[in-house]
């Protein structure tokens, strides 16, 4: 099957520091694809390149066969790549509802002069957006908190809201940056269940960075292992687990767990 | 943007009040119900509301810091004065004056667009410096144009700013800015304030949001300047200096950032405070910035910061009964 | 040629005064990442301090300079203590607004007390020399000499003393340095005192070179120095000096080709152009944003 996302020889330099060097991997549609690797291996940098926050020094990122290299993050979001952030970046002072609505607005089509004089098309689009947001928040179990300030939610709900906000873009590829960070093992189990539901319900392809090995090994169809900005191994959970280079670089010291 | 959403406004009451207000303005003008001083203060009040709510778009909703609003006022004031005194002075004020005001607004809006382009690269302190430089350039630029009177000022402007026109423009400004704020563009502007990177990743075209905010804000700054010029009938470049900008800043931060109700409250408090302090002469300009400093220390978001009076919120924002289970 | 050289001397004189003021802006920005808009007005007030001092007590030049520097330093520390410290952890915008407000309070208080400009009594009787067609007064030499001396002293202070080191450390990392036991409040107070004292010196020198002082000087002169600091790269002490001499030259030579009313226009346009092409000034480095 044709890959949904292709990362082709991406190199990212910050001054003298090489964060990614000649990184390549593909994400197959429908898969949950994991990226693992030690701290500082360049995982989040890879996310930032894919979502357009950084323009790579070299290389190309293709989404649905089209290059998105050097596009602005908002353009990439409109094309269908949504993401969450490692250290939750909600619009903390806005309500839960407005957080989701800002992402939902990507699908509303009306002009700002039209909005200013309240053209019927703008009003209609607004109503549709409100409806969509309400539905989405219900699905994510946040229906009772829609008027809460996002920053006031408990940590777990903030994580969920960030994913809901990303899903409001109706993406075909969802990038999750350490979704289980700060969770205990019971919460992580819930998260696995939740991610499974997300994948089935929205039929979204996922690319996730995670340190929690159990989650990655059970949930991901395919795993890419990074070290020093390079791919050192790729394959299914079993293949990666047996790869001697991976064991040496990463897993070997800690017996496969964080 | 917090919990006020639960109580929907009584439909129609606001419209009725509005109509009554406009009728009152018309009556005052037509039958000379108040003396000149009161009329002058009321017009100033209206202009202050326009200035405050338009600056609030950039400084409050977008969370940037512009000190250049007096510069946009100056552009609107001078261009509209050119229209009404030099270019279309033969015209009937009934159509010529609105044209002059819109012209002033467009001029300011066009320059606001350029300033918005500069805001892509820089934020925060540096953007404040850019707006400061803009203000100084406008002021010293006008001083060097003999056509509009240079440093001596522009004389002989007719008094076209009636109470009714002021009211119409004030309502128009509040209405359009409300509509903008409660649209995807307004939410984009707020998202830029909250977290620019996340906003961008969530599909908000942050550049477009910034441009929209700057253009709309400066357009209405120009409109206010045009009304101001035709109220005072005499303008000179030193009227539009940093002190004028500071006055608008006091209104914004007194009333409350990111709030229409706050803007009106700030303009009200400022207008009457500044009239009350008139006998103090230049000491007035000691007290006003002092208020600003105290506000920043004790209530940095102003009285109504980020909250809204439900009458200014569009009806559709209130969730219907069946949505709440 | 002579004319050119004469103007160059004027440019150096003006640039030296700008440099002293610009340093105050830059030092505070380096340590607090805050634009101290009130600094120009602190400079303005210092020349009024000097005026009052000479009214009461005709002291010699050096004594006047030191007393005014001390008084201005105290004013600078008071402003920091009363207005800026409560906002240290507030959003940056609040701090800028407060600084702007403080400046206006100082300016308008001075204006209310002294609505007209004042003529400064002569601090110092200059001797002029004619030298190869140029006229140089001992006052010019004194201004440039004192400015350069103070700049060198500041440079030494920043590079060699404990406080100087602490200042540089805080400028590098505002999060961990306080945890290392560096007395941040003290260091910030010292920074404000030094910046204000330099502004005070500039006030005395300016008043002796251009002996008519007024409350609007903070805007007319102080903000030019601010422009100089930004052009050089605000937060960078050497950039401030570079920017100041550059601006002095631009201003002096603008007036030789254009009418003097174009001076502000040229200066602020230059600022805008430099910010467009080098958003962080000539020697400044951009702040890196972490995602």
JSON list of N, CA and C in Angstrom, two decimals, chain A residues 192-245:
[
{"chain": "A", "resi": 192, "resn": "UNK", "atom": "N", "xyz": [-4.21, 2.95, 26.53]},
{"chain": "A", "resi": 192, "resn": "UNK", "atom": "CA", "xyz": [-4.11, 2.01, 25.42]},
{"chain": "A", "resi": 192, "resn": "UNK", "atom": "C", "xyz": [-5.51, 1.72, 24.87]},
{"chain": "A", "resi": 193, "resn": "UNK", "atom": "N", "xyz": [-6.43, 1.51, 25.79]},
{"chain": "A", "resi": 193, "resn": "UNK", "atom": "CA", "xyz": [-7.81, 1.24, 25.39]},
{"chain": "A", "resi": 193, "resn": "UNK", "atom": "C", "xyz": [-8.37, 2.44, 24.61]},
{"chain": "A", "resi": 194, "resn": "UNK", "atom": "N", "xyz": [-8.12, 3.64, 25.16]},
{"chain": "A", "resi": 194, "resn": "UNK", "atom": "CA", "xyz": [-8.60, 4.86, 24.55]},
{"chain": "A", "resi": 194, "resn": "UNK", "atom": "C", "xyz": [-8.02, 5.05, 23.15]},
{"chain": "A", "resi": 195, "resn": "UNK", "atom": "N", "xyz": [-6.71, 4.79, 23.00]},
{"chain": "A", "resi": 195, "resn": "UNK", "atom": "CA", "xyz": [-6.08, 4.95, 21.69]},
{"chain": "A", "resi": 195, "resn": "UNK", "atom": "C", "xyz": [-6.66, 3.96, 20.69]},
{"chain": "A", "resi": 196, "resn": "UNK", "atom": "N", "xyz": [-6.93, 2.74, 21.17]},
{"chain": "A", "resi": 196, "resn": "UNK", "atom": "CA", "xyz": [-7.54, 1.74, 20.30]},
{"chain": "A", "resi": 196, "resn": "UNK", "atom": "C", "xyz": [-8.90, 2.22, 19.80]},
{"chain": "A", "resi": 197, "resn": "UNK", "atom": "N", "xyz": [-9.69, 2.77, 20.74]},
{"chain": "A", "resi": 197, "resn": "UNK", "atom": "CA", "xyz": [-11.01, 3.29, 20.37]},
{"chain": "A", "resi": 197, "resn": "UNK", "atom": "C", "xyz": [-10.87, 4.41, 19.35]},
{"chain": "A", "resi": 198, "resn": "UNK", "atom": "N", "xyz": [-9.90, 5.29, 19.59]},
{"chain": "A", "resi": 198, "resn": "UNK", "atom": "CA", "xyz": [-9.66, 6.43, 18.71]},
{"chain": "A", "resi": 198, "resn": "UNK", "atom": "C", "xyz": [-9.37, 5.95, 17.29]},
{"chain": "A", "resi": 199, "resn": "UNK", "atom": "N", "xyz": [-8.50, 4.93, 17.22]},
{"chain": "A", "resi": 199, "resn": "UNK", "atom": "CA", "xyz": [-8.10, 4.44, 15.91]},
{"chain": "A", "resi": 199, "resn": "UNK", "atom": "C", "xyz": [-9.28, 3.82, 15.17]},
{"chain": "A", "resi": 200, "resn": "UNK", "atom": "N", "xyz": [-10.08, 3.03, 15.92]},
{"chain": "A", "resi": 200, "resn": "UNK", "atom": "CA", "xyz": [-11.19, 2.35, 15.26]},
{"chain": "A", "resi": 200, "resn": "UNK", "atom": "C", "xyz": [-12.30, 3.32, 14.91]},
{"chain": "A", "resi": 201, "resn": "UNK", "atom": "N", "xyz": [-12.60, 4.20, 15.85]},
{"chain": "A", "resi": 201, "resn": "UNK", "atom": "CA", "xyz": [-13.75, 5.08, 15.68]},
{"chain": "A", "resi": 201, "resn": "UNK", "atom": "C", "xyz": [-13.52, 6.13, 14.60]},
{"chain": "A", "resi": 202, "resn": "UNK", "atom": "N", "xyz": [-12.33, 6.68, 14.54]},
{"chain": "A", "resi": 202, "resn": "UNK", "atom": "CA", "xyz": [-12.06, 7.75, 13.57]},
{"chain": "A", "resi": 202, "resn": "UNK", "atom": "C", "xyz": [-11.24, 7.26, 12.38]},
{"chain": "A", "resi": 203, "resn": "UNK", "atom": "N", "xyz": [-10.91, 5.98, 12.40]},
{"chain": "A", "resi": 203, "resn": "UNK", "atom": "CA", "xyz": [-10.01, 5.37, 11.41]},
{"chain": "A", "resi": 203, "resn": "UNK", "atom": "C", "xyz": [-8.87, 6.33, 11.03]},
{"chain": "A", "resi": 204, "resn": "UNK", "atom": "N", "xyz": [-8.14, 6.71, 12.07]},
{"chain": "A", "resi": 204, "resn": "UNK", "atom": "CA", "xyz": [-7.03, 7.63, 11.87]},
{"chain": "A", "resi": 204, "resn": "UNK", "atom": "C", "xyz": [-5.71, 6.87, 12.00]},
{"chain": "A", "resi": 205, "resn": "UNK", "atom": "N", "xyz": [-4.76, 7.25, 11.17]},
{"chain": "A", "resi": 205, "resn": "UNK", "atom": "CA", "xyz": [-3.41, 6.67, 11.27]},
{"chain": "A", "resi": 205, "resn": "UNK", "atom": "C", "xyz": [-2.67, 7.42, 12.37]},
{"chain": "A", "resi": 206, "resn": "UNK", "atom": "N", "xyz": [-1.87, 6.68, 13.14]},
{"chain": "A", "resi": 206, "resn": "UNK", "atom": "CA", "xyz": [-1.19, 7.35, 14.24]},
{"chain": "A", "resi": 206, "resn": "UNK", "atom": "C", "xyz": [0.32, 7.19, 14.16]},
{"chain": "A", "resi": 207, "resn": "UNK", "atom": "N", "xyz": [0.98, 8.26, 14.55]},
{"chain": "A", "resi": 207, "resn": "UNK", "atom": "CA", "xyz": [2.43, 8.20, 14.70]},
{"chain": "A", "resi": 207, "resn": "UNK", "atom": "C", "xyz": [2.68, 8.68, 16.11]},
{"chain": "A", "resi": 208, "resn": "UNK", "atom": "N", "xyz": [3.29, 7.80, 16.95]},
{"chain": "A", "resi": 208, "resn": "UNK", "atom": "CA", "xyz": [3.44, 8.26, 18.31]},
{"chain": "A", "resi": 208, "resn": "UNK", "atom": "C", "xyz": [4.83, 8.05, 18.87]},
{"chain": "A", "resi": 209, "resn": "UNK", "atom": "N", "xyz": [5.24, 9.04, 19.63]},
{"chain": "A", "resi": 209, "resn": "UNK", "atom": "CA", "xyz": [6.50, 8.97, 20.36]},
{"chain": "A", "resi": 209, "resn": "UNK", "atom": "C", "xyz": [6.14, 8.49, 21.75]},
{"chain": "A", "resi": 210, "resn": "UNK", "atom": "N", "xyz": [6.85, 7.49, 22.25]},
{"chain": "A", "resi": 210, "resn": "UNK", "atom": "CA", "xyz": [6.52, 7.07, 23.60]},
{"chain": "A", "resi": 210, "resn": "UNK", "atom": "C", "xyz": [7.73, 6.45, 24.27]},
{"chain": "A", "resi": 211, "resn": "UNK", "atom": "N", "xyz": [7.83, 6.68, 25.56]},
{"chain": "A", "resi": 211, "resn": "UNK", "atom": "CA", "xyz": [8.90, 6.04, 26.32]},
{"chain": "A", "resi": 211, "resn": "UNK", "atom": "C", "xyz": [8.40, 4.77, 27.01]},
{"chain": "A", "resi": 212, "resn": "UNK", "atom": "N", "xyz": [7.09, 4.67, 27.11]},
{"chain": "A", "resi": 212, "resn": "UNK", "atom": "CA", "xyz": [6.52, 3.53, 27.82]},
{"chain": "A", "resi": 212, "resn": "UNK", "atom": "C", "xyz": [6.54, 2.32, 26.90]},
{"chain": "A", "resi": 213, "resn": "UNK", "atom": "N", "xyz": [7.52, 1.42, 27.13]},
{"chain": "A", "resi": 213, "resn": "UNK", "atom": "CA", "xyz": [7.76, 0.33, 26.19]},
{"chain": "A", "resi": 213, "resn": "UNK", "atom": "C", "xyz": [6.58, -0.59, 26.04]},
{"chain": "A", "resi": 214, "resn": "UNK", "atom": "N", "xyz": [5.93, -0.88, 27.17]},
{"chain": "A", "resi": 214, "resn": "UNK", "atom": "CA", "xyz": [4.81, -1.83, 27.12]},
{"chain": "A", "resi": 214, "resn": "UNK", "atom": "C", "xyz": [3.74, -1.32, 26.16]},
{"chain": "A", "resi": 215, "resn": "UNK", "atom": "N", "xyz": [3.46, 0.00, 26.27]},
{"chain": "A", "resi": 215, "resn": "UNK", "atom": "CA", "xyz": [2.45, 0.60, 25.41]},
{"chain": "A", "resi": 215, "resn": "UNK", "atom": "C", "xyz": [2.85, 0.48, 23.95]},
{"chain": "A", "resi": 216, "resn": "UNK", "atom": "N", "xyz": [4.09, 0.83, 23.66]},
{"chain": "A", "resi": 216, "resn": "UNK", "atom": "CA", "xyz": [4.53, 0.81, 22.28]},
{"chain": "A", "resi": 216, "resn": "UNK", "atom": "C", "xyz": [4.49, -0.60, 21.73]},
{"chain": "A", "resi": 217, "resn": "UNK", "atom": "N", "xyz": [5.02, -1.54, 22.52]},
{"chain": "A", "resi": 217, "resn": "UNK", "atom": "CA", "xyz": [5.12, -2.92, 22.03]},
{"chain": "A", "resi": 217, "resn": "UNK", "atom": "C", "xyz": [3.75, -3.54, 21.81]},
{"chain": "A", "resi": 218, "resn": "UNK", "atom": "N", "xyz": [2.77, -3.23, 22.66]},
{"chain": "A", "resi": 218, "resn": "UNK", "atom": "CA", "xyz": [1.47, -3.85, 22.47]},
{"chain": "A", "resi": 218, "resn": "UNK", "atom": "C", "xyz": [0.61, -3.12, 21.45]},
{"chain": "A", "resi": 219, "resn": "UNK", "atom": "N", "xyz": [0.76, -1.80, 21.38]},
{"chain": "A", "resi": 219, "resn": "UNK", "atom": "CA", "xyz": [-0.19, -1.03, 20.59]},
{"chain": "A", "resi": 219, "resn": "UNK", "atom": "C", "xyz": [0.28, -0.80, 19.15]},
{"chain": "A", "resi": 220, "resn": "UNK", "atom": "N", "xyz": [1.58, -0.67, 18.92]},
{"chain": "A", "resi": 220, "resn": "UNK", "atom": "CA", "xyz": [2.04, -0.23, 17.61]},
{"chain": "A", "resi": 220, "resn": "UNK", "atom": "C", "xyz": [2.21, -1.38, 16.63]},
{"chain": "A", "resi": 221, "resn": "UNK", "atom": "N", "xyz": [1.79, -1.11, 15.38]},
{"chain": "A", "resi": 221, "resn": "UNK", "atom": "CA", "xyz": [1.96, -2.10, 14.33]},
{"chain": "A", "resi": 221, "resn": "UNK", "atom": "C", "xyz": [3.40, -2.11, 13.83]},
{"chain": "A", "resi": 222, "resn": "UNK", "atom": "N", "xyz": [4.01, -0.96, 13.90]},
{"chain": "A", "resi": 222, "resn": "UNK", "atom": "CA", "xyz": [5.36, -0.83, 13.39]},
{"chain": "A", "resi": 222, "resn": "UNK", "atom": "C", "xyz": [6.12, 0.16, 14.24]},
{"chain": "A", "resi": 223, "resn": "UNK", "atom": "N", "xyz": [7.41, -0.08, 14.39]},
{"chain": "A", "resi": 223, "resn": "UNK", "atom": "CA", "xyz": [8.21, 0.75, 15.28]},
{"chain": "A", "resi": 223, "resn": "UNK", "atom": "C", "xyz": [9.48, 1.19, 14.58]},
{"chain": "A", "resi": 224, "resn": "UNK", "atom": "N", "xyz": [9.79, 2.48, 14.72]},
{"chain": "A", "resi": 224, "resn": "UNK", "atom": "CA", "xyz": [11.06, 3.00, 14.23]},
{"chain": "A", "resi": 224, "resn": "UNK", "atom": "C", "xyz": [11.88, 3.39, 15.44]},
{"chain": "A", "resi": 225, "resn": "UNK", "atom": "N", "xyz": [13.15, 2.95, 15.45]},
{"chain": "A", "resi": 225, "resn": "UNK", "atom": "CA", "xyz": [14.00, 3.28, 16.59]},
{"chain": "A", "resi": 225, "resn": "UNK", "atom": "C", "xyz": [15.04, 4.31, 16.15]},
{"chain": "A", "resi": 226, "resn": "UNK", "atom": "N", "xyz": [15.07, 5.42, 16.88]},
{"chain": "A", "resi": 226, "resn": "UNK", "atom": "CA", "xyz": [16.02, 6.49, 16.56]},
{"chain": "A", "resi": 226, "resn": "UNK", "atom": "C", "xyz": [17.13, 6.52, 17.59]},
{"chain": "A", "resi": 227, "resn": "UNK", "atom": "N", "xyz": [18.32, 6.86, 17.14]},
{"chain": "A", "resi": 227, "resn": "UNK", "atom": "CA", "xyz": [19.39, 7.20, 18.06]},
{"chain": "A", "resi": 227, "resn": "UNK", "atom": "C", "xyz": [20.29, 8.19, 17.35]},
{"chain": "A", "resi": 228, "resn": "UNK", "atom": "N", "xyz": [20.68, 9.24, 18.04]},
{"chain": "A", "resi": 228, "resn": "UNK", "atom": "CA", "xyz": [21.52, 10.29, 17.46]},
{"chain": "A", "resi": 228, "resn": "UNK", "atom": "C", "xyz": [20.97, 10.78, 16.12]},
{"chain": "A", "resi": 229, "resn": "UNK", "atom": "N", "xyz": [19.64, 10.93, 16.04]},
{"chain": "A", "resi": 229, "resn": "UNK", "atom": "CA", "xyz": [19.06, 11.50, 14.84]},
{"chain": "A", "resi": 229, "resn": "UNK", "atom": "C", "xyz": [19.00, 10.57, 13.63]},
{"chain": "A", "resi": 230, "resn": "UNK", "atom": "N", "xyz": [19.36, 9.28, 13.85]},
{"chain": "A", "resi": 230, "resn": "UNK", "atom": "CA", "xyz": [19.33, 8.33, 12.73]},
{"chain": "A", "resi": 230, "resn": "UNK", "atom": "C", "xyz": [18.38, 7.19, 13.05]},
{"chain": "A", "resi": 231, "resn": "UNK", "atom": "N", "xyz": [17.86, 6.56, 12.00]},
{"chain": "A", "resi": 231, "resn": "UNK", "atom": "CA", "xyz": [17.10, 5.34, 12.21]},
{"chain": "A", "resi": 231, "resn": "UNK", "atom": "C", "xyz": [18.10, 4.22, 12.44]},
{"chain": "A", "resi": 232, "resn": "UNK", "atom": "N", "xyz": [17.96, 3.53, 13.58]},
{"chain": "A", "resi": 232, "resn": "UNK", "atom": "CA", "xyz": [18.87, 2.39, 13.75]},
{"chain": "A", "resi": 232, "resn": "UNK", "atom": "C", "xyz": [18.14, 1.07, 13.54]},
{"chain": "A", "resi": 233, "resn": "UNK", "atom": "N", "xyz": [16.82, 1.08, 13.61]},
{"chain": "A", "resi": 233, "resn": "UNK", "atom": "CA", "xyz": [16.10, -0.16, 13.35]},
{"chain": "A", "resi": 233, "resn": "UNK", "atom": "C", "xyz": [14.67, 0.17, 13.01]},
{"chain": "A", "resi": 234, "resn": "UNK", "atom": "N", "xyz": [14.03, -0.73, 12.27]},
{"chain": "A", "resi": 234, "resn": "UNK", "atom": "CA", "xyz": [12.62, -0.54, 12.01]},
{"chain": "A", "resi": 234, "resn": "UNK", "atom": "C", "xyz": [11.98, -1.90, 11.81]},
{"chain": "A", "resi": 235, "resn": "UNK", "atom": "N", "xyz": [10.74, -2.02, 12.26]},
{"chain": "A", "resi": 235, "resn": "UNK", "atom": "CA", "xyz": [10.06, -3.29, 12.06]},
{"chain": "A", "resi": 235, "resn": "UNK", "atom": "C", "xyz": [8.92, -3.45, 13.03]},
{"chain": "A", "resi": 236, "resn": "UNK", "atom": "N", "xyz": [8.41, -4.68, 13.16]},
{"chain": "A", "resi": 236, "resn": "UNK", "atom": "CA", "xyz": [7.35, -4.94, 14.12]},
{"chain": "A", "resi": 236, "resn": "UNK", "atom": "C", "xyz": [7.96, -5.00, 15.51]},
{"chain": "A", "resi": 237, "resn": "UNK", "atom": "N", "xyz": [7.08, -5.06, 16.50]},
{"chain": "A", "resi": 237, "resn": "UNK", "atom": "CA", "xyz": [7.56, -5.07, 17.88]},
{"chain": "A", "resi": 237, "resn": "UNK", "atom": "C", "xyz": [8.57, -6.20, 18.10]},
{"chain": "A", "resi": 238, "resn": "UNK", "atom": "N", "xyz": [8.26, -7.37, 17.58]},
{"chain": "A", "resi": 238, "resn": "UNK", "atom": "CA", "xyz": [9.15, -8.52, 17.78]},
{"chain": "A", "resi": 238, "resn": "UNK", "atom": "C", "xyz": [10.50, -8.32, 17.12]},
{"chain": "A", "resi": 239, "resn": "UNK", "atom": "N", "xyz": [10.46, -7.82, 15.89]},
{"chain": "A", "resi": 239, "resn": "UNK", "atom": "CA", "xyz": [11.71, -7.61, 15.16]},
{"chain": "A", "resi": 239, "resn": "UNK", "atom": "C", "xyz": [12.60, -6.62, 15.90]},
{"chain": "A", "resi": 240, "resn": "UNK", "atom": "N", "xyz": [11.97, -5.53, 16.35]},
{"chain": "A", "resi": 240, "resn": "UNK", "atom": "CA", "xyz": [12.74, -4.49, 17.02]},
{"chain": "A", "resi": 240, "resn": "UNK", "atom": "C", "xyz": [13.31, -5.02, 18.33]},
{"chain": "A", "resi": 241, "resn": "UNK", "atom": "N", "xyz": [12.51, -5.79, 19.04]},
{"chain": "A", "resi": 241, "resn": "UNK", "atom": "CA", "xyz": [12.95, -6.29, 20.34]},
{"chain": "A", "resi": 241, "resn": "UNK", "atom": "C", "xyz": [14.18, -7.17, 20.19]},
{"chain": "A", "resi": 242, "resn": "UNK", "atom": "N", "xyz": [14.25, -7.88, 19.04]},
{"chain": "A", "resi": 242, "resn": "UNK", "atom": "CA", "xyz": [15.36, -8.82, 18.87]},
{"chain": "A", "resi": 242, "resn": "UNK", "atom": "C", "xyz": [16.58, -8.18, 18.23]},
{"chain": "A", "resi": 243, "resn": "UNK", "atom": "N", "xyz": [16.42, -6.99, 17.70]},
{"chain": "A", "resi": 243, "resn": "UNK", "atom": "CA", "xyz": [17.52, -6.34, 16.97]},
{"chain": "A", "resi": 243, "resn": "UNK", "atom": "C", "xyz": [18.67, -6.03, 17.92]},
{"chain": "A", "resi": 244, "resn": "UNK", "atom": "N", "xyz": [19.86, -6.56, 17.62]},
{"chain": "A", "resi": 244, "resn": "UNK", "atom": "CA", "xyz": [20.99, -6.38, 18.56]},
{"chain": "A", "resi": 244, "resn": "UNK", "atom": "C", "xyz": [21.39, -4.91, 18.72]},
{"chain": "A", "resi": 245, "resn": "UNK", "atom": "N", "xyz": [21.26, -4.14, 17.64]},
{"chain": "A", "resi": 245, "resn": "UNK", "atom": "CA", "xyz": [21.66, -2.74, 17.72]},
{"chain": "A", "resi": 245, "resn": "UNK", "atom": "C", "xyz": [20.76, -1.98, 18.68]}
]
